[in-house]
């Protein structure tokens, strides 16, 4: 016996060697690459079975100790930092791919299954899924889906949470619940037409339960790929005129591409490995680079898609838009999953990467990007803006990334300020912050319907009356 | 008392380069786990990401050194898998930070007992098992292998595993006999040999490493050695990459690099062949540390009847046997089902191989023991490439 009752109880649940309260181990679960302040848990417990998670939740309830689930330790946004201490539940050993159903096209996975591992398994069978774009292949796939993350096939299939077909969850009282069709059917194929209770879990940042199994759609992997690139040759002060935004909306309406992405000039240069400070942008280079990634099951299908898209770009040029075809940059050519995005953190001296991501109407991107440029410029940071259009809609991801020097307190402070200012821009554009850090949630709720906020509080209070699940998240 | 040297201090300006992304956990392409310590113990601290955090906090003074921390520092095979996977500039510093953490453990007298024993034994006896130095050459008795004489083409450096470990001795003899049969001009140091120090350095005892390197270099130079062939990739690594800084300028080859030349030019005749499905396990110190992936495979492919099949994790994404960094002696990974060697043996079994081939005495012993623990008797055999070749080249060994 250790003399620490909670520790002994934890060890009784997960077994010897799978729980720690050593400061040097706790320290590793206290932080991520963002500027969110670190905070140590009191214990770390590695769970390998669903029953253990249920027991951990019951223990946390009895003892009034917070629980924070983590998987691959690659989170950005401070989402797994245990701001009120408690028990970090490390789920990365729960890494079974439980089912890949090739008759109904879905997969069921445990939370420790990584992006890369599922992709490698599906690739063998001629399938794929929409893979989270920013994180490394070693990151868990489940968090990116249940937190409404964006995937590399978002232009075709929408945000990742739309592709969830079923879920098994340990609720805050320790009960195990299935949500979606799998609650009734032996198959994990669809979340409706029964009441869709996944809304109690999705986007709640681990404050309403711990997902122990996730069903997701899988799709046949096309054999042919091509890309079309174009640039917006616009002034830095007016990077995306409304006419250009409307051109993007035209491209989106075509519904041809699996991904439509945009990157600011600086983002492309950082991706090319240029170090801080960047040289001035040459006049002949675009302010914004765009690319459409096209896939086809035949060469003919692919050629037709490319032809249509290229003709649209030509029309834009003829209409006098500041558009021209460009080579597709290395940044967008990479295959998923990729480590490419991680290299950005080296730009200003290393280690740090923070970001604010949003879902924002395209029509409001012009004012948004303009203001983001101003913010970056004012703080002496390279504007790093990432855009992506979601399936069949006229909205998408508008994201500001801040690579910074984790060893430089001035950088850390500057990025904290930038992040807060970016949140205001997003909200002014009618956008919504995704995977929002607590301060961003607070800002959203300030502008939100008070009844919505009240309903969220009541749901949280009903499900988690002892407030043990990832407290401090969502600013409730 | 003199001032405590703080090796970590050299990394004050670089340790923050770790992006904390966790990419050090999985091998590229397959995305199977790549870190032996992480697989065995699981907590984030065992991965490179965690160690970067620890190093950073130690430097800031917000974390204190302890025996418990030192235990974690040494539960690492220093296999370099994390370096291979790191996508940012921190990759250039990972192994140096590991080394600094260990050096600091030595400076602070915090090394685990097993590590202390290893280092003390090497210091006193020239090997980690405290075997008398006079016994060092006994493995060669009856083989006809003689002591190195000035003018011979190669010094055959056997190392501690080849001199004292049961399977290592079998491997050392097999290679020696193959080399004899090929007509190569070579000799050994016998009782005059001492540890090359690769693991000593990795365990953080830089001073002792320098003593060993100096001793070996003086001896080799005194004998007029121009070319060294090593049994172990660990010795190969130290002599090729570390010794030049101390004046050791001789050509160094791992034995697979020498044998592949001899197979190609016909000095070794493999025409007898063997019908076997073989999978090859990359040694970290031959592969990731020295980018030699082809020589062992080329030898195996040259054997008529051999079907070479790859494990899912191979070459730069190979999964370490867990023996590196002195763990073949300290045994911090143990023999549990999730010990790296047992995981690796199961991966080899998945290929349907008859033989799990290695090119390193550490891997040989680690995987052979693990195969027994996995109950593979009568099925897949763990053999060093030298043993496979000996069974083809030496008539008395037959195809056993």
Coordinates of N, CA and C in Angstrom, one line a residue, chain A residues 93 95 117 120 124, chain B residues 24-40 47 79 81 84-85 279-284 288 293 297 309-322 337-351 356-357 367:
Chain A
X93 N -3.3 2.6 -25.2 CA -3.2 1.1 -25.3 C -4.5 0.5 -25.8
X95 N -6.2 0.1 -28.6 CA -5.9 0.4 -30.0 C -6.3 -0.7 -30.9
X117 N -2.5 4.3 -38.4 CA -2.7 2.8 -38.3 C -4.0 2.4 -39.0
X120 N -3.4 2.7 -42.7 CA -2.6 1.6 -43.3 C -3.5 0.3 -43.4
X124 N -4.8 -1.5 -47.3 CA -4.7 -2.8 -47.8 C -5.9 -3.4 -48.4
Chain B
X24 N 7.0 10.4 -32.3 CA 8.1 9.5 -31.9 C 7.5 8.2 -31.4
X25 N 6.2 8.0 -31.4 CA 5.6 6.8 -30.9 C 5.4 5.7 -32.0
X26 N 5.3 6.1 -33.2 CA 5.0 5.1 -34.3 C 5.9 5.2 -35.5
X27 N 6.1 4.0 -36.1 CA 6.9 3.9 -37.3 C 6.2 4.4 -38.5
X28 N 6.8 5.1 -39.3 CA 6.2 5.6 -40.5 C 5.7 4.4 -41.4
X29 N 4.9 4.7 -42.3 CA 4.2 3.8 -43.2 C 3.3 2.8 -42.6
X30 N 3.8 2.0 -41.6 CA 2.8 1.0 -41.0 C 2.1 1.6 -39.8
X31 N 2.7 2.6 -39.2 CA 2.1 3.2 -38.0 C 1.9 2.2 -36.9
X32 N 2.8 1.2 -36.8 CA 2.9 0.3 -35.7 C 3.8 1.0 -34.7
X33 N 3.7 0.7 -33.4 CA 4.5 1.3 -32.4 C 6.0 1.1 -32.8
X34 N 6.8 2.1 -32.5 CA 8.3 2.0 -32.8 C 9.1 2.1 -31.6
X35 N 8.6 2.5 -30.4 CA 9.5 2.7 -29.3 C 9.4 1.5 -28.3
X36 N 10.5 0.8 -28.1 CA 10.4 -0.4 -27.3 C 10.1 -0.1 -25.8
X37 N 10.6 1.1 -25.3 CA 10.3 1.4 -23.9 C 8.8 1.8 -23.8
X38 N 8.3 2.6 -24.8 CA 6.9 3.0 -24.8 C 6.0 1.7 -24.8
X39 N 6.3 0.8 -25.6 CA 5.5 -0.4 -25.7 C 5.5 -1.2 -24.4
X40 N 6.7 -1.2 -23.7 CA 6.8 -2.0 -22.5 C 6.2 -1.3 -21.3
X47 N 8.6 7.9 -24.0 CA 8.9 8.3 -25.4 C 9.8 9.5 -25.5
X79 N 17.6 3.1 -29.3 CA 17.6 2.4 -30.6 C 17.5 3.4 -31.8
X81 N 14.8 4.8 -32.9 CA 13.6 4.8 -33.7 C 12.9 6.2 -33.6
X84 N 14.3 8.6 -36.1 CA 13.8 8.3 -37.5 C 12.5 9.0 -37.7
X85 N 11.6 9.0 -36.7 CA 10.3 9.5 -36.9 C 10.1 10.9 -36.6
X279 N 13.1 -14.4 -42.5 CA 12.8 -13.0 -42.3 C 14.0 -12.4 -41.5
X280 N 14.4 -11.2 -41.9 CA 15.6 -10.6 -41.3 C 15.2 -9.4 -40.3
X281 N 15.8 -9.4 -39.2 CA 15.6 -8.4 -38.2 C 16.8 -7.4 -38.2
X282 N 16.5 -6.1 -38.5 CA 17.5 -5.1 -38.6 C 18.0 -4.8 -37.2
X283 N 19.3 -4.9 -37.0 CA 20.0 -4.4 -35.8 C 20.0 -2.8 -35.8
X284 N 19.7 -2.2 -34.7 CA 19.6 -0.7 -34.7 C 21.0 -0.1 -35.0
X288 N 19.7 1.7 -38.3 CA 19.4 3.2 -38.1 C 20.6 4.0 -37.8
X293 N 21.4 -1.5 -44.5 CA 20.2 -2.3 -44.6 C 20.3 -3.4 -45.6
X297 N 20.7 -8.4 -46.2 CA 19.6 -8.9 -47.1 C 20.2 -9.5 -48.4
X309 N 11.5 -12.8 -46.6 CA 10.2 -12.1 -46.4 C 10.4 -11.0 -45.4
X310 N 9.8 -9.9 -45.5 CA 10.0 -8.8 -44.6 C 8.9 -8.8 -43.5
X311 N 9.3 -8.5 -42.3 CA 8.3 -8.2 -41.3 C 7.7 -6.8 -41.6
X312 N 6.6 -6.6 -41.0 CA 5.9 -5.3 -41.3 C 6.7 -4.1 -40.9
X313 N 7.5 -4.2 -39.8 CA 8.4 -3.1 -39.5 C 9.8 -3.5 -39.9
X314 N 10.4 -2.8 -40.8 CA 11.7 -3.2 -41.3 C 12.5 -2.0 -41.6
X315 N 13.8 -2.2 -41.9 CA 14.8 -1.2 -42.2 C 14.7 0.0 -41.2
X316 N 14.6 1.2 -41.7 CA 14.6 2.3 -40.7 C 13.4 2.3 -39.8
X317 N 12.4 1.6 -40.1 CA 11.2 1.5 -39.3 C 11.2 0.2 -38.4
X318 N 12.3 -0.4 -38.4 CA 12.4 -1.7 -37.6 C 12.1 -1.5 -36.1
X319 N 11.7 -2.6 -35.5 CA 11.4 -2.5 -34.1 C 12.5 -3.2 -33.3
X320 N 13.1 -2.5 -32.4 CA 14.3 -2.9 -31.6 C 14.0 -4.1 -30.8
X321 N 15.0 -5.0 -30.6 CA 14.9 -6.2 -29.8 C 14.9 -5.8 -28.3
X322 N 15.2 -4.6 -28.0 CA 15.3 -4.2 -26.6 C 16.6 -4.4 -25.9
X337 N 5.2 -10.6 -21.7 CA 4.7 -10.7 -23.1 C 4.8 -9.4 -23.9
X338 N 4.8 -8.3 -23.2 CA 5.0 -7.0 -23.9 C 6.4 -6.5 -23.9
X339 N 7.4 -7.4 -23.6 CA 8.8 -7.0 -23.7 C 9.1 -6.9 -25.2
X340 N 10.0 -5.9 -25.6 CA 10.2 -5.7 -27.0 C 10.6 -7.0 -27.8
X341 N 11.5 -7.8 -27.2 CA 11.9 -9.0 -27.9 C 10.8 -9.9 -28.2
X342 N 9.9 -10.1 -27.3 CA 8.8 -11.0 -27.5 C 7.8 -10.4 -28.6
X343 N 7.6 -9.1 -28.5 CA 6.8 -8.5 -29.5 C 7.4 -8.7 -30.9
X344 N 8.7 -8.6 -31.0 CA 9.4 -8.7 -32.3 C 9.3 -10.2 -32.8
X345 N 9.4 -11.1 -31.9 CA 9.3 -12.5 -32.3 C 7.9 -12.8 -32.8
X346 N 6.9 -12.3 -32.2 CA 5.6 -12.5 -32.7 C 5.4 -11.9 -34.1
X347 N 6.0 -10.8 -34.3 CA 5.9 -10.2 -35.6 C 6.6 -11.0 -36.6
X348 N 7.8 -11.6 -36.2 CA 8.5 -12.6 -37.2 C 7.6 -13.8 -37.4
X349 N 7.0 -14.3 -36.4 CA 6.1 -15.5 -36.6 C 5.0 -15.2 -37.6
X350 N 4.5 -14.0 -37.5 CA 3.4 -13.6 -38.5 C 3.8 -13.7 -39.9
X351 N 5.1 -13.7 -40.2 CA 5.5 -13.8 -41.6 C 5.5 -15.3 -42.1
X356 N 14.3 -16.7 -38.2 CA 14.4 -15.3 -37.9 C 15.9 -15.0 -37.9
X357 N 16.4 -14.3 -39.0 CA 17.8 -14.1 -39.1 C 18.2 -12.7 -38.5
X367 N 16.5 -12.2 -28.9 CA 15.4 -12.8 -29.7 C 15.3 -14.3 -29.5

